[in-house]
Short mmCIF file of C-alpha atoms in Angstrom, two decimals:
data_model
loop_
_atom_site.label_atom_id
_atom_site.label_comp_id
_atom_site.label_asym_id
_atom_site.label_seq_id
_atom_site.Cartn_x
_atom_site.Cartn_y
_atom_site.Cartn_z
CA MET A 1 -18.88 -0.21 22.91
CA ALA A 2 -16.67 3.77 24.53
CA ASN A 3 -13.72 1.42 25.54
CA LEU A 4 -11.55 0.83 23.03
CA GLY A 5 -9.28 -0.83 25.29
CA SER A 6 -11.05 -2.90 27.35
CA SER A 7 -12.38 -4.71 23.86
CA THR A 8 -10.39 -8.19 21.52
CA ILE A 9 -11.55 -6.39 17.93
CA MET A 10 -11.26 -9.03 14.13
CA LEU A 11 -9.58 -7.03 11.94
CA THR A 12 -10.19 -8.86 8.39
CA GLY A 13 -7.98 -7.56 5.16
CA ALA A 14 -4.94 -7.31 7.52
CA GLY A 15 -2.03 -5.88 5.89
CA GLY A 16 -5.14 -3.23 3.39
CA ALA A 17 -4.52 0.54 2.85
CA LEU A 18 -8.00 1.17 5.26
CA ALA A 19 -7.40 -1.66 7.46
CA THR A 20 -3.65 0.18 8.14
CA ALA A 21 -4.91 3.16 9.16
CA ILE A 22 -7.29 1.69 11.15
CA ALA A 23 -4.89 -0.91 13.19
CA GLN A 24 -2.78 1.92 14.32
CA GLU A 25 -6.18 4.19 15.21
CA LEU A 26 -6.79 1.10 17.48
CA ASP A 27 -3.30 0.04 18.51
CA ASP A 28 -2.82 3.30 20.07
CA ALA A 29 -7.07 2.71 21.76
CA GLY A 30 -5.34 -0.09 23.53
CA ALA A 31 -7.11 -2.34 22.11
CA GLN A 32 -5.87 -5.40 21.14
CA MET A 33 -6.05 -7.02 18.04
CA VAL A 34 -6.71 -10.15 16.10
CA LEU A 35 -6.22 -9.41 12.52
CA VAL A 36 -6.73 -11.93 9.65
CA GLY A 37 -5.29 -11.49 6.60
CA ARG A 38 -3.31 -13.30 3.66
CA GLY A 39 0.56 -13.40 2.46
CA GLU A 40 2.80 -10.39 2.66
CA ALA A 41 0.12 -8.01 3.58
CA LEU A 42 -0.66 -10.42 6.73
CA ALA A 43 2.68 -10.66 8.01
CA ARG A 44 3.88 -6.78 7.46
CA ALA A 45 0.58 -6.12 9.75
CA ALA A 46 1.35 -8.12 12.15
CA ASP A 47 5.12 -6.54 12.25
CA ARG A 48 3.63 -3.46 12.58
CA PHE A 49 0.92 -4.22 14.57
CA PRO A 50 0.76 -6.13 17.98
CA ALA A 51 -2.13 -8.85 17.92
CA THR A 52 -3.83 -11.43 19.92
CA GLU A 53 -4.24 -13.89 16.56
CA VAL A 54 -2.97 -13.41 13.01
CA LEU A 55 -4.69 -15.72 10.54
CA ASP A 56 -4.15 -16.19 7.23
CA LEU A 57 -7.25 -17.40 5.77
CA ASP A 58 -9.44 -17.31 2.96
CA LEU A 59 -12.55 -15.92 3.87
CA THR A 60 -13.84 -17.29 0.90
CA GLN A 61 -13.74 -20.67 1.38
CA GLU A 62 -16.66 -21.91 4.52
CA GLY A 63 -13.95 -23.83 6.06
CA SER A 64 -12.54 -20.35 7.38
CA ILE A 65 -15.51 -20.54 10.07
CA ASP A 66 -14.13 -23.29 11.68
CA THR A 67 -11.05 -21.68 12.48
CA LEU A 68 -12.67 -18.01 13.31
CA ARG A 69 -15.52 -19.90 15.51
CA LYS A 70 -12.27 -20.08 17.59
CA VAL A 71 -11.04 -17.24 18.17
CA LYS A 72 -13.30 -15.13 20.66
CA VAL A 73 -14.30 -10.82 19.66
CA ASP A 74 -15.97 -8.00 20.60
CA ILE A 75 -16.05 -6.41 17.59
CA LEU A 76 -15.52 -7.73 13.43
CA ILE A 77 -13.96 -4.72 11.48
CA HIS A 78 -14.35 -6.51 7.61
CA THR A 79 -12.72 -4.37 4.82
CA VAL A 80 -12.08 -7.53 2.16
CA GLY A 81 -13.34 -6.07 -0.37
CA ALA A 82 -12.37 -5.80 -4.14
CA PHE A 83 -13.06 -2.83 -7.33
CA THR A 84 -13.53 -3.36 -11.00
CA LEU A 85 -15.03 -1.33 -13.93
CA GLN A 86 -16.56 -2.82 -17.15
CA ASP A 87 -19.49 -1.92 -18.96
CA ALA A 88 -22.83 -4.17 -17.84
CA HIS A 89 -22.73 -6.00 -21.41
CA LYS A 90 -19.02 -7.58 -20.87
CA ALA A 91 -19.73 -8.42 -17.42
CA THR A 92 -19.65 -12.39 -17.26
CA THR A 93 -21.29 -14.77 -14.93
CA GLN A 94 -17.30 -15.44 -13.82
CA ASP A 95 -16.81 -11.93 -13.02
CA LEU A 96 -20.37 -11.33 -11.07
CA ARG A 97 -19.72 -14.62 -8.94
CA ALA A 98 -15.89 -13.62 -8.28
CA MET A 99 -17.36 -9.26 -7.20
CA PHE A 100 -19.96 -11.14 -4.41
CA ASP A 101 -17.64 -14.05 -3.13
CA THR A 102 -14.51 -10.81 -2.93
CA ASN A 103 -16.70 -8.91 -0.92
CA MET A 104 -19.83 -11.04 0.25
CA THR A 105 -19.40 -13.93 1.10
CA THR A 106 -16.11 -12.79 2.72
CA LEU A 107 -18.03 -10.67 5.22
CA PHE A 108 -21.19 -13.53 5.15
CA HIS A 109 -17.89 -16.51 6.90
CA ALA A 110 -16.46 -14.08 8.76
CA VAL A 111 -19.81 -13.06 10.51
CA GLN A 112 -20.55 -16.81 10.41
CA GLY A 113 -17.45 -17.27 12.68
CA VAL A 114 -17.65 -14.41 15.26
CA LEU A 115 -21.07 -14.32 15.52
CA PRO A 116 -21.56 -17.05 18.30
CA HIS A 117 -19.93 -16.07 20.67
CA MET A 118 -21.40 -12.41 20.57
CA MET A 119 -24.81 -13.46 20.34
CA LYS A 120 -23.24 -16.11 23.63
CA GLN A 121 -22.01 -13.33 25.39
CA LYS A 122 -25.61 -10.33 24.78
CA ASP A 123 -22.93 -8.69 23.32
CA GLY A 124 -20.94 -7.14 19.94
CA LEU A 125 -20.42 -4.81 17.39
CA ILE A 126 -20.00 -6.07 13.69
CA MET A 127 -19.23 -2.93 11.03
CA GLY A 128 -18.73 -3.95 7.05
CA VAL A 129 -17.25 -1.18 4.66
CA SER A 130 -19.76 -1.13 1.91
CA ALA A 131 -19.26 1.89 -1.22
CA GLY A 132 -20.66 5.22 -2.28
CA GLN A 133 -22.07 3.37 -5.20
CA ALA A 134 -24.03 0.97 -2.67
CA ALA A 135 -25.44 4.38 -1.14
CA ARG A 136 -26.96 5.45 -3.95
CA LEU A 137 -27.57 2.29 -5.32
CA SER A 138 -26.26 3.89 -8.53
CA GLY A 139 -23.16 4.33 -10.96
CA PRO A 140 -21.67 3.03 -14.39
CA ARG A 141 -19.37 0.89 -15.40
CA ALA A 142 -20.07 -0.23 -12.20
CA ALA A 143 -22.81 -2.76 -11.70
CA LEU A 144 -21.38 -5.62 -10.06
CA TYR A 145 -19.26 -4.40 -7.81
CA THR A 146 -22.12 -1.59 -6.71
CA ALA A 147 -24.50 -4.93 -6.23
CA SER A 148 -21.96 -6.37 -3.96
CA LYS A 149 -21.85 -3.28 -2.37
CA ALA A 150 -26.16 -2.63 -1.69
CA ALA A 151 -25.52 -5.98 -0.32
CA VAL A 152 -22.98 -5.35 2.82
CA SER A 153 -25.22 -2.79 3.17
CA ALA A 154 -28.17 -4.59 3.44
CA TYR A 155 -27.02 -7.73 4.96
CA VAL A 156 -25.15 -5.97 7.95
CA LEU A 157 -28.18 -3.76 8.30
CA SER A 158 -30.55 -6.50 8.56
CA LEU A 159 -28.55 -8.15 11.05
CA HIS A 160 -29.17 -4.67 12.87
CA ASP A 161 -32.29 -5.02 13.13
CA GLU A 162 -32.83 -8.79 13.98
CA LEU A 163 -30.27 -8.99 16.64
CA LYS A 164 -30.10 -5.56 18.59
CA ALA A 165 -32.36 -7.14 21.07
CA LYS A 166 -29.56 -9.42 22.12
CA GLY A 167 -26.65 -6.97 22.44
CA VAL A 168 -25.58 -7.78 18.95
CA ARG A 169 -25.37 -4.50 16.32
CA GLY A 170 -24.03 -3.24 13.57
CA MET A 171 -22.71 -0.57 11.30
CA VAL A 172 -21.92 0.50 8.15
CA LEU A 173 -19.23 2.50 5.88
CA TYR A 174 -19.83 4.21 3.40
CA PRO A 175 -16.17 5.41 1.51
CA MET A 176 -18.23 8.57 -0.62
CA GLY A 177 -15.34 7.91 -3.19
CA ALA A 178 -12.39 5.57 -3.99
CA ILE A 179 -9.88 5.43 -1.06
CA ASP A 180 -6.36 7.06 -0.95
CA THR A 181 -3.83 3.42 -1.91
CA PRO A 182 -1.14 2.53 -4.36
CA ALA A 183 -3.40 0.53 -6.12
CA ASN A 184 -6.64 2.67 -6.71
CA ARG A 185 -3.07 5.59 -7.77
CA ASP A 186 -1.80 3.60 -10.54
CA ALA A 187 -5.15 3.17 -11.84
CA GLY A 188 -4.49 7.19 -12.36
CA LEU A 189 -7.35 8.59 -9.84
CA GLY A 190 -6.59 11.97 -9.21
CA TRP A 191 -4.74 11.61 -5.58
CA ASP A 192 -6.73 15.60 -4.64
CA THR A 193 -10.06 13.58 -5.47
CA MET A 194 -9.37 10.50 -2.95
CA ILE A 195 -10.03 9.90 0.73
CA ASP A 196 -7.71 9.56 3.43
CA PRO A 197 -7.68 6.36 4.70
CA ARG A 198 -6.44 7.49 8.36
CA GLY A 199 -9.36 10.03 7.83
CA LEU A 200 -11.13 7.20 7.32
CA ALA A 201 -10.08 5.56 10.76
CA LYS A 202 -11.03 8.00 12.91
CA SER A 203 -14.74 8.21 11.47
CA VAL A 204 -14.46 4.54 12.98
CA ALA A 205 -12.40 4.62 16.31
CA HIS A 206 -14.96 7.59 16.43
CA ALA A 207 -17.92 5.63 15.72
CA LEU A 208 -16.74 2.54 18.28
CA THR A 209 -16.29 4.32 21.26
CA ARG A 210 -19.98 6.16 21.29
CA PRO A 211 -21.98 4.35 23.84
CA ASP A 212 -24.81 1.75 22.65
CA ARG A 213 -27.89 4.86 23.14
CA ALA A 214 -25.83 6.69 20.57
CA HIS A 215 -24.98 3.74 18.20
CA ILE A 216 -24.11 5.48 14.73
CA THR A 217 -25.43 2.54 12.06
CA GLU A 218 -24.23 4.07 8.67
CA ILE A 219 -20.64 6.42 8.70
CA LYS A 220 -20.38 8.62 4.33
CA VAL A 221 -16.90 10.04 5.16
CA TYR A 222 -16.44 11.81 1.85
CA PRO A 223 -13.54 12.69 0.27
CA ASP A 224 -12.71 16.72 1.07
CA VAL A 225 -13.01 18.90 -2.32
#
């Protein structure tokens, strides 16, 4: 994976703040991109970045797997996710399903879509975006979020252990704080304690270009405070 210029990379959540920063790094490196997202956010990403494929897909739906299997990629970077804070005693089954659908089911469907080709070519990389709460296995008022992001980590690392001998590797990115996005600023989070998505993107690009014998399985990026 040392040369991104020869790689085709699927980027989910295209148009989001983190995905946009990563797409810029990939574009600068000359990588070919497959952009997966929804609606206007995806359209903005497609206008800004060249892509071999642009797929408007709801990854919570099982039918998305068949569409993804028609596209051959070397790397999957899955940035789809959702965050919420709530008192534990107020959480509902609907809240649980919504959080796991967005944070875990979308990843599962994306992996099921790209994995057959990766296994056939005996080469591939799957990156999932977890969270600082999941790395610490704690977070007040974030039980469902923490659990769903911990599932992301466990899933990707288990895939790595299972498939590394077959050439497919896993990697988990842990933003160890809130990402600096318009939504997080609107929520009242202090910008000076948030992580610049460009810094996360550069960390991702660095990890992707390590040779196989120096593969990075987990990346923790902290805010500069």
